[in-house]
mmCIF file of C-alpha atoms and ligand atoms in Angstrom:
data_model
loop_
_atom_site.group_PDB
_atom_site.id
_atom_site.type_symbol
_atom_site.label_atom_id
_atom_site.label_comp_id
_atom_site.label_asym_id
_atom_site.label_seq_id
_atom_site.Cartn_x
_atom_site.Cartn_y
_atom_site.Cartn_z
ATOM 1 C CA UNK A 212 0.000 0.000 0.000
ATOM 2 C CA UNK A 213 1.250 3.495 -0.774
ATOM 3 C CA UNK A 214 1.052 6.472 1.555
ATOM 4 C CA UNK A 215 -1.926 7.663 -0.549
ATOM 5 C CA UNK A 216 -3.882 4.538 0.419
ATOM 6 C CA UNK A 217 -3.734 5.524 4.087
ATOM 7 C CA UNK A 218 -4.790 9.151 3.562
ATOM 8 C CA UNK A 219 -8.351 8.623 4.715
ATOM 9 C CA UNK A 220 -7.756 5.619 6.971
ATOM 10 C CA UNK A 221 -9.270 6.023 10.453
ATOM 11 C CA UNK A 222 -9.153 2.394 11.610
ATOM 12 C CA UNK A 223 -7.922 1.925 15.189
ATOM 13 C CA UNK A 224 -8.195 5.581 16.198
ATOM 14 C CA UNK A 225 -9.732 6.506 19.551
ATOM 15 C CA UNK A 226 -12.243 9.378 19.480
ATOM 16 C CA UNK A 227 -13.918 11.397 22.205
ATOM 17 C CA UNK A 228 -17.134 13.230 21.358
ATOM 18 C CA UNK A 229 -18.357 15.660 24.005
ATOM 19 C CA UNK A 230 -22.111 16.211 23.841
ATOM 20 C CA UNK A 231 -21.939 12.844 22.109
ATOM 21 C CA UNK A 232 -25.469 11.815 23.034
ATOM 22 C CA UNK A 233 -26.894 14.788 21.138
ATOM 23 C CA UNK A 234 -28.238 14.661 17.598
ATOM 24 C CA UNK A 235 -25.115 15.794 15.735
ATOM 25 C CA UNK A 236 -22.626 14.113 18.111
ATOM 26 C CA UNK A 237 -24.328 10.716 17.946
ATOM 27 C CA UNK A 238 -24.635 10.856 14.152
ATOM 28 C CA UNK A 239 -20.890 11.492 13.931
ATOM 29 C CA UNK A 240 -20.280 8.651 16.414
ATOM 30 C CA UNK A 241 -22.235 6.215 14.305
ATOM 31 C CA UNK A 242 -20.201 7.182 11.231
ATOM 32 C CA UNK A 243 -16.855 6.892 13.020
ATOM 33 C CA UNK A 244 -17.838 3.409 14.244
ATOM 34 C CA UNK A 245 -18.406 2.426 10.612
ATOM 35 C CA UNK A 246 -14.777 3.481 9.988
ATOM 36 C CA UNK A 247 -13.586 1.193 12.831
ATOM 37 C CA UNK A 248 -12.859 4.030 15.236
ATOM 38 C CA UNK A 249 -13.304 3.392 18.983
ATOM 39 C CA UNK A 250 -15.727 6.030 20.233
ATOM 40 C CA UNK A 251 -16.299 7.510 23.694
ATOM 41 C CA UNK A 252 -19.452 9.597 24.045
ATOM 42 C CA UNK A 253 -19.210 12.092 26.919
ATOM 43 C CA UNK A 254 -22.485 13.717 27.900
ATOM 44 C CA UNK A 255 -24.200 15.266 30.894
ATOM 45 C CA UNK A 256 -27.547 13.646 30.104
ATOM 46 C CA UNK A 257 -27.294 10.072 31.394
ATOM 47 C CA UNK A 258 -30.550 8.870 29.874
ATOM 48 C CA UNK A 259 -29.731 10.190 26.387
ATOM 49 C CA UNK A 260 -26.254 8.695 26.751
ATOM 50 C CA UNK A 261 -27.539 5.222 27.638
ATOM 51 C CA UNK A 262 -29.978 5.306 24.731
ATOM 52 C CA UNK A 263 -27.281 6.434 22.289
ATOM 53 C CA UNK A 264 -24.839 3.728 23.379
ATOM 54 C CA UNK A 265 -27.551 1.048 23.283
ATOM 55 C CA UNK A 266 -28.557 2.125 19.770
ATOM 56 C CA UNK A 267 -24.965 1.857 18.497
ATOM 57 C CA UNK A 268 -23.497 -1.043 20.433
ATOM 58 C CA UNK A 269 -23.831 -3.496 17.534
ATOM 59 C CA UNK A 270 -21.882 -1.137 15.277
ATOM 60 C CA UNK A 271 -18.517 -1.267 17.028
ATOM 61 C CA UNK A 272 -16.452 -0.229 20.033
ATOM 62 C CA UNK A 273 -18.675 2.396 21.670
ATOM 63 C CA UNK A 274 -18.644 3.648 25.268
ATOM 64 C CA UNK A 275 -20.654 6.245 27.170
ATOM 65 C CA UNK A 276 -19.311 8.295 30.060
ATOM 66 C CA UNK A 277 -21.385 10.748 32.053
ATOM 67 C CA UNK A 278 -19.376 13.953 32.035
ATOM 68 C CA UNK A 279 -19.764 17.676 32.576
ATOM 69 C CA UNK A 280 -17.542 19.597 30.152
ATOM 70 C CA UNK A 281 -17.548 22.517 32.586
ATOM 71 C CA UNK A 282 -15.864 20.545 35.375
ATOM 72 C CA UNK A 283 -12.189 19.767 35.046
ATOM 73 C CA UNK A 284 -12.352 16.908 37.544
ATOM 74 C CA UNK A 285 -15.164 15.228 35.630
ATOM 75 C CA UNK A 286 -13.109 15.464 32.418
ATOM 76 C CA UNK A 287 -9.994 14.163 34.151
ATOM 77 C CA UNK A 288 -11.908 11.140 35.473
ATOM 78 C CA UNK A 289 -13.071 10.383 31.939
ATOM 79 C CA UNK A 290 -9.522 10.704 30.635
ATOM 80 C CA UNK A 291 -8.272 8.200 33.218
ATOM 81 C CA UNK A 292 -11.041 5.741 32.300
ATOM 82 C CA UNK A 293 -10.323 6.027 28.581
ATOM 83 C CA UNK A 294 -6.556 5.642 28.940
ATOM 84 C CA UNK A 295 -6.954 2.627 31.229
ATOM 85 C CA UNK A 296 -8.485 0.559 28.446
ATOM 86 C CA UNK A 297 -7.564 2.318 25.182
ATOM 87 C CA UNK A 298 -4.180 3.901 26.076
ATOM 88 C CA UNK A 299 -4.429 6.865 23.691
ATOM 89 C CA UNK A 300 -6.628 9.665 22.353
ATOM 90 C CA UNK A 301 -6.474 10.501 18.633
ATOM 91 C CA UNK A 302 -9.551 12.637 18.108
ATOM 92 C CA UNK A 303 -11.387 15.138 20.272
ATOM 93 C CA UNK A 304 -14.687 16.389 18.876
ATOM 94 C CA UNK A 305 -16.045 19.210 21.033
ATOM 95 C CA UNK A 306 -19.758 18.993 20.212
ATOM 96 C CA UNK A 307 -21.234 19.822 23.653
ATOM 97 C CA UNK A 308 -23.030 23.134 23.278
ATOM 98 C CA UNK A 309 -26.118 24.814 21.990
ATOM 99 C CA UNK A 310 -28.225 27.908 22.409
ATOM 100 C CA UNK A 311 -30.388 28.628 25.473
ATOM 101 C CA UNK A 312 -33.744 30.384 25.347
ATOM 102 C CA UNK A 313 -32.925 32.814 28.156
ATOM 103 C CA UNK A 314 -29.797 34.002 26.366
ATOM 104 C CA UNK A 315 -31.803 35.250 23.391
ATOM 105 C CA UNK A 316 -33.410 38.667 23.177
ATOM 106 C CA UNK A 317 -37.190 38.130 23.020
ATOM 107 C CA UNK A 318 -39.041 39.953 20.195
ATOM 108 C CA UNK A 319 -40.505 42.542 22.591
ATOM 109 C CA UNK A 320 -37.074 43.157 24.222
ATOM 110 C CA UNK A 321 -33.838 44.872 23.206
ATOM 111 C CA UNK A 322 -30.202 44.413 24.210
ATOM 112 C CA UNK A 323 -30.869 46.638 27.233
ATOM 113 C CA UNK A 324 -33.094 43.925 28.738
ATOM 114 C CA UNK A 325 -30.532 41.151 28.351
ATOM 115 C CA UNK A 326 -30.238 38.720 31.257
ATOM 116 C CA UNK A 327 -26.522 38.596 32.072
ATOM 117 C CA UNK A 328 -26.800 35.287 33.966
ATOM 118 C CA UNK A 329 -28.141 33.564 30.863
ATOM 119 C CA UNK A 330 -25.575 35.349 28.695
ATOM 120 C CA UNK A 331 -22.836 33.942 30.928
ATOM 121 C CA UNK A 332 -24.358 30.440 30.964
ATOM 122 C CA UNK A 333 -24.435 30.128 27.179
ATOM 123 C CA UNK A 334 -20.882 31.472 26.942
ATOM 124 C CA UNK A 335 -19.805 29.044 29.637
ATOM 125 C CA UNK A 336 -21.217 25.983 27.923
ATOM 126 C CA UNK A 337 -20.126 26.738 24.364
ATOM 127 C CA UNK A 338 -16.825 28.502 24.983
ATOM 128 C CA UNK A 339 -15.474 27.233 28.301
ATOM 129 C CA UNK A 340 -17.007 23.841 27.453
ATOM 130 C CA UNK A 341 -14.655 23.755 24.456
ATOM 131 C CA UNK A 342 -11.584 25.172 26.196
ATOM 132 C CA UNK A 343 -11.632 22.818 29.214
ATOM 133 C CA UNK A 344 -11.839 19.508 27.274
ATOM 134 C CA UNK A 345 -9.158 20.859 24.908
ATOM 135 C CA UNK A 346 -6.906 21.351 27.931
ATOM 136 C CA UNK A 347 -7.610 17.986 29.549
ATOM 137 C CA UNK A 348 -7.637 15.739 26.460
ATOM 138 C CA UNK A 349 -5.394 17.999 24.369
ATOM 139 C CA UNK A 350 -2.614 17.433 26.893
ATOM 140 C CA UNK A 351 -2.712 13.719 26.136
ATOM 141 C CA UNK A 352 -2.759 14.395 22.389
ATOM 142 C CA UNK A 353 0.212 16.765 22.812
ATOM 143 C CA UNK A 354 2.164 14.033 24.630
ATOM 144 C CA UNK A 355 1.659 11.648 21.731
ATOM 145 C CA UNK A 356 2.557 14.309 19.121
ATOM 146 C CA UNK A 357 -0.341 13.347 16.847
ATOM 147 C CA UNK A 358 -4.052 14.023 16.845
ATOM 148 C CA UNK A 359 -6.913 16.170 15.687
ATOM 149 C CA UNK A 360 -9.252 18.422 17.645
ATOM 150 C CA UNK A 361 -12.491 19.493 15.986
ATOM 151 C CA UNK A 362 -14.600 22.262 17.523
ATOM 152 C CA UNK A 363 -18.175 23.298 16.766
ATOM 153 C CA UNK A 364 -18.660 26.818 15.491
ATOM 154 C CA UNK A 365 -21.854 28.184 13.943
ATOM 155 C CA UNK A 366 -23.259 30.498 11.275
ATOM 156 C CA UNK A 367 -23.961 32.901 14.138
ATOM 157 C CA UNK A 368 -20.292 33.979 14.088
ATOM 158 C CA UNK A 369 -20.168 34.947 10.425
ATOM 159 C CA UNK A 370 -22.992 37.475 10.215
ATOM 160 C CA UNK A 371 -25.259 38.693 12.977
ATOM 161 C CA UNK A 372 -28.493 36.786 13.562
ATOM 162 C CA UNK A 373 -31.360 38.707 15.191
ATOM 163 C CA UNK A 374 -32.031 37.925 18.893
ATOM 164 C CA UNK A 375 -29.124 35.439 19.208
ATOM 165 C CA UNK A 376 -26.593 37.504 21.152
ATOM 166 C CA UNK A 377 -25.058 35.166 23.755
ATOM 167 C CA UNK A 378 -24.675 32.077 21.574
ATOM 168 C CA UNK A 379 -23.111 34.208 18.812
ATOM 169 C CA UNK A 380 -20.454 35.644 21.095
ATOM 170 C CA UNK A 381 -19.778 32.183 22.556
ATOM 171 C CA UNK A 382 -19.229 30.619 19.143
ATOM 172 C CA UNK A 383 -17.135 33.609 17.986
ATOM 173 C CA UNK A 384 -14.923 32.861 20.975
ATOM 174 C CA UNK A 385 -14.734 29.228 19.842
ATOM 175 C CA UNK A 386 -13.512 30.430 16.416
ATOM 176 C CA UNK A 387 -10.845 32.584 17.995
ATOM 177 C CA UNK A 388 -9.783 29.799 20.360
ATOM 178 C CA UNK A 389 -9.629 27.317 17.448
ATOM 179 C CA UNK A 390 -7.121 29.542 15.671
ATOM 180 C CA UNK A 391 -5.154 30.240 18.844
ATOM 181 C CA UNK A 392 -5.004 26.595 19.906
ATOM 182 C CA UNK A 393 -3.963 25.465 16.407
ATOM 183 C CA UNK A 394 -0.981 27.818 16.629
ATOM 184 C CA UNK A 395 -0.137 26.774 20.195
ATOM 185 C CA UNK A 396 -0.213 23.055 19.422
ATOM 186 C CA UNK A 397 1.785 23.259 16.180
ATOM 187 C CA UNK A 398 4.465 25.585 17.551
ATOM 188 C CA UNK A 399 4.952 23.872 20.910
ATOM 189 C CA UNK A 400 4.046 20.244 20.204
ATOM 190 C CA UNK A 401 4.684 19.696 16.506
ATOM 191 C CA UNK A 402 3.000 19.549 13.148
ATOM 192 C CA UNK A 403 1.150 16.288 13.907
ATOM 193 C CA UNK A 404 -1.474 18.036 16.004
ATOM 194 C CA UNK A 405 -4.215 19.977 14.304
ATOM 195 C CA UNK A 406 -7.110 22.046 15.600
ATOM 196 C CA UNK A 407 -9.997 23.024 13.336
ATOM 197 C CA UNK A 408 -13.683 23.839 13.615
ATOM 198 C CA UNK A 409 -16.764 23.050 11.592
ATOM 199 C CA UNK A 410 -19.481 25.685 11.270
ATOM 200 C CA UNK A 411 -22.792 23.923 10.598
ATOM 201 C CA UNK A 412 -25.613 25.899 9.035
ATOM 202 C CA UNK A 413 -29.130 25.024 10.167
ATOM 203 C CA UNK A 414 -29.769 21.430 11.241
ATOM 204 C CA UNK A 415 -32.956 20.494 13.109
ATOM 205 C CA UNK A 416 -31.949 19.051 16.500
ATOM 206 C CA UNK A 417 -33.269 19.010 20.116
ATOM 207 C CA UNK A 418 -32.060 22.499 20.930
ATOM 208 C CA UNK A 419 -33.632 24.336 17.976
ATOM 209 C CA UNK A 420 -36.598 22.232 16.812
ATOM 210 C CA UNK A 421 -39.205 24.548 18.339
ATOM 211 C CA UNK A 422 -37.571 27.579 16.704
ATOM 212 C CA UNK A 423 -37.295 26.032 13.248
ATOM 213 C CA UNK A 424 -40.445 23.913 12.943
ATOM 214 C CA UNK A 425 -44.103 24.323 13.903
ATOM 215 C CA UNK A 426 -45.777 21.377 15.626
ATOM 216 C CA UNK A 427 -47.171 20.162 12.285
ATOM 217 C CA UNK A 428 -43.628 20.110 10.800
ATOM 218 C CA UNK A 429 -44.086 23.228 8.659
ATOM 219 C CA UNK A 430 -41.497 26.039 8.640
ATOM 220 C CA UNK A 431 -41.770 28.778 11.269
ATOM 221 C CA UNK A 432 -41.596 32.403 10.139
ATOM 222 C CA UNK A 433 -37.987 32.430 11.319
ATOM 223 C CA UNK A 434 -36.964 29.363 9.365
ATOM 224 C CA UNK A 435 -38.582 30.830 6.241
ATOM 225 C CA UNK A 436 -35.991 33.626 6.600
ATOM 226 C CA UNK A 437 -33.255 30.980 6.938
ATOM 227 C CA UNK A 438 -34.422 29.347 3.693
ATOM 228 C CA UNK A 439 -34.376 32.679 1.854
ATOM 229 C CA UNK A 440 -30.672 33.006 2.655
ATOM 230 C CA UNK A 441 -29.766 29.352 2.004
ATOM 231 C CA UNK A 442 -29.193 28.791 -1.734
ATOM 232 C CA UNK A 443 -29.833 25.044 -1.301
ATOM 233 C CA UNK A 444 -33.227 25.941 0.272
ATOM 234 C CA UNK A 445 -33.209 23.223 2.919
ATOM 235 C CA UNK A 446 -31.875 22.328 6.365
ATOM 236 C CA UNK A 447 -28.748 20.225 6.635
ATOM 237 C CA UNK A 448 -29.008 16.528 7.419
ATOM 238 C CA UNK A 449 -26.835 15.454 10.375
ATOM 239 C CA UNK A 450 -25.039 12.857 8.164
ATOM 240 C CA UNK A 451 -23.845 15.728 5.967
ATOM 241 C CA UNK A 452 -21.271 16.612 8.626
ATOM 242 C CA UNK A 453 -19.580 13.223 8.286
ATOM 243 C CA UNK A 454 -17.488 13.954 5.188
ATOM 244 C CA UNK A 455 -15.757 16.972 6.705
ATOM 245 C CA UNK A 456 -15.362 15.201 10.050
ATOM 246 C CA UNK A 457 -13.679 12.293 8.241
ATOM 247 C CA UNK A 458 -11.377 14.665 6.329
ATOM 248 C CA UNK A 459 -10.363 16.591 9.464
ATOM 249 C CA UNK A 460 -9.844 13.354 11.432
ATOM 250 C CA UNK A 461 -7.575 11.778 8.832
ATOM 251 C CA UNK A 462 -4.132 12.350 7.349
ATOM 252 C CA UNK A 463 -5.868 13.760 4.270
ATOM 253 C CA UNK A 464 -5.908 17.070 6.194
ATOM 254 C CA UNK A 465 -2.336 16.811 7.527
ATOM 255 C CA UNK A 466 -1.497 20.440 6.561
ATOM 256 C CA UNK A 467 -4.896 21.860 7.545
ATOM 257 C CA UNK A 468 -5.067 23.596 10.906
ATOM 258 C CA UNK A 469 -6.770 26.671 12.350
ATOM 259 C CA UNK A 470 -9.611 26.563 9.819
ATOM 260 C CA UNK A 471 -13.353 27.014 10.354
ATOM 261 C CA UNK A 472 -15.207 25.100 7.663
ATOM 262 C CA UNK A 473 -18.833 26.028 6.879
ATOM 263 C CA UNK A 474 -21.238 23.139 6.181
ATOM 264 C CA UNK A 475 -24.220 25.271 5.382
ATOM 265 C CA UNK A 476 -25.809 24.796 1.947
ATOM 266 C CA UNK A 477 -24.254 28.114 0.904
ATOM 267 C CA UNK A 478 -25.724 30.257 3.746
ATOM 268 C CA UNK A 479 -22.425 31.998 4.518
ATOM 269 C CA UNK A 480 -21.623 32.681 0.865
ATOM 270 C CA UNK A 481 -24.968 34.267 -0.068
ATOM 271 C CA UNK A 482 -25.852 37.907 0.598
ATOM 272 C CA UNK A 483 -29.553 37.058 0.439
ATOM 273 C CA UNK A 484 -30.023 39.269 -2.635
HETATM 274 P P1 NAD C 660 -28.043 18.616 20.973
HETATM 275 O O1 NAD C 660 -28.785 19.413 21.989
HETATM 276 O O2 NAD C 660 -28.737 17.501 20.292
HETATM 277 O O3 NAD C 660 -26.661 18.076 21.601
HETATM 278 C C1 NAD C 660 -25.921 18.744 22.575
HETATM 279 C C2 NAD C 660 -25.512 17.732 23.641
HETATM 280 O O4 NAD C 660 -24.643 18.390 24.593
HETATM 281 C C3 NAD C 660 -26.687 17.169 24.440
HETATM 282 O O5 NAD C 660 -26.703 15.754 24.385
HETATM 283 C C4 NAD C 660 -26.446 17.676 25.867
HETATM 284 O O6 NAD C 660 -26.875 16.765 26.871
HETATM 285 C C5 NAD C 660 -24.933 17.854 25.864
HETATM 286 N N1 NAD C 660 -24.487 18.770 26.925
HETATM 287 C C6 NAD C 660 -25.066 19.935 27.312
HETATM 288 N N2 NAD C 660 -24.381 20.471 28.348
HETATM 289 C C7 NAD C 660 -23.344 19.636 28.609
HETATM 290 C C8 NAD C 660 -22.286 19.642 29.554
HETATM 291 N N3 NAD C 660 -22.146 20.638 30.442
HETATM 292 N N4 NAD C 660 -21.408 18.615 29.545
HETATM 293 C C9 NAD C 660 -21.537 17.593 28.652
HETATM 294 N N5 NAD C 660 -22.515 17.532 27.735
HETATM 295 C C10 NAD C 660 -23.414 18.541 27.708
HETATM 296 O O7 NAD C 660 -27.555 19.698 19.906
HETATM 297 P P2 NAD C 660 -26.775 19.541 18.535
HETATM 298 O O8 NAD C 660 -27.526 20.379 17.562
HETATM 299 O O9 NAD C 660 -26.466 18.126 18.227
HETATM 300 O O10 NAD C 660 -25.458 20.350 18.909
HETATM 301 C C11 NAD C 660 -24.126 19.872 18.790
HETATM 302 C C12 NAD C 660 -23.208 21.067 18.561
HETATM 303 O O11 NAD C 660 -23.479 21.619 17.275
HETATM 304 C C13 NAD C 660 -23.398 22.215 19.567
HETATM 305 O O12 NAD C 660 -22.126 22.742 19.909
HETATM 306 C C14 NAD C 660 -24.185 23.230 18.764
HETATM 307 O O13 NAD C 660 -24.000 24.528 19.259
HETATM 308 C C15 NAD C 660 -23.583 23.033 17.399
HETATM 309 N N6 NAD C 660 -24.362 23.539 16.280
HETATM 310 C C16 NAD C 660 -25.607 23.064 16.016
HETATM 311 C C17 NAD C 660 -26.305 23.572 14.923
HETATM 312 C C18 NAD C 660 -27.681 23.080 14.568
HETATM 313 O O14 NAD C 660 -28.279 23.625 13.652
HETATM 314 N N7 NAD C 660 -28.206 22.082 15.256
HETATM 315 C C19 NAD C 660 -25.735 24.544 14.108
HETATM 316 C C20 NAD C 660 -24.454 25.006 14.411
HETATM 317 C C21 NAD C 660 -23.773 24.492 15.492
#
């Protein structure tokens, strides 16, 4: 086999997916299992986690660990458990996150009514919840000199989205941290470690279903606006993240670091006019 044959090979890698019991995280997990990757789902929601692991256990080497990405000790315990049996970490996918209703500005409100506690909470989860796992698991990746970290950004960082103030600033911080961490890892720990982010467009999941769809499944007024600005005129399907995840996880992207890749049906490219 030539070096080219191994470009996209993921077999035998060990992956951690934070927020792994969620819609996007568990779809990615299922795909990575099909590529013979060992997968650890880390999630705060024990019930969702058990269901996700049960649904995928026939597909390969899958494990679920209850974990809070905002608590260093919880992350460290998970790291110890993973290393005990699997001895390495190749991939860290920081998918834990999402918007929170209280952190949005309601239609009858303005920025001057913003609830700072909710603003902090959404920044905590999305931003600190990316930084902390990157510190805990990234340290192990740095020791081995090879690995890939993939963060979750959002369309909310590219252009402003009405009402969504806290989540936007949190994900903008994730973008900045992705670039910073890519530099830190490459300069201090070598060119085998890469840090990138994906920026999904609009995918219907637990956290945004009520915003995007009416109870009868039709588009809300807000999602009609999303469609107007999405040249492909549809939501993304969770499986449509898998190609970029595979690329960023494999040696095919060995010189790619510090990037934020939109997966958005053209949303970020289109002015809307
Ligand atoms: P989801 O709600 O289905 O999944 C998020 C998961 O994170 C849940 O299982 C939840 O239990 C877990 N979680 C929450 N707090 C946690 C904590 N403190 N510790 C550990 N786990 C925690 O949402 P999703 O749409 O699958 O979101 C995955 C990622 O994709 C998020 O970062 C989200 O911001 C991002 N994203 C989603 C969209 C979209 O359209 N759905 C678009 C852009 C970015």
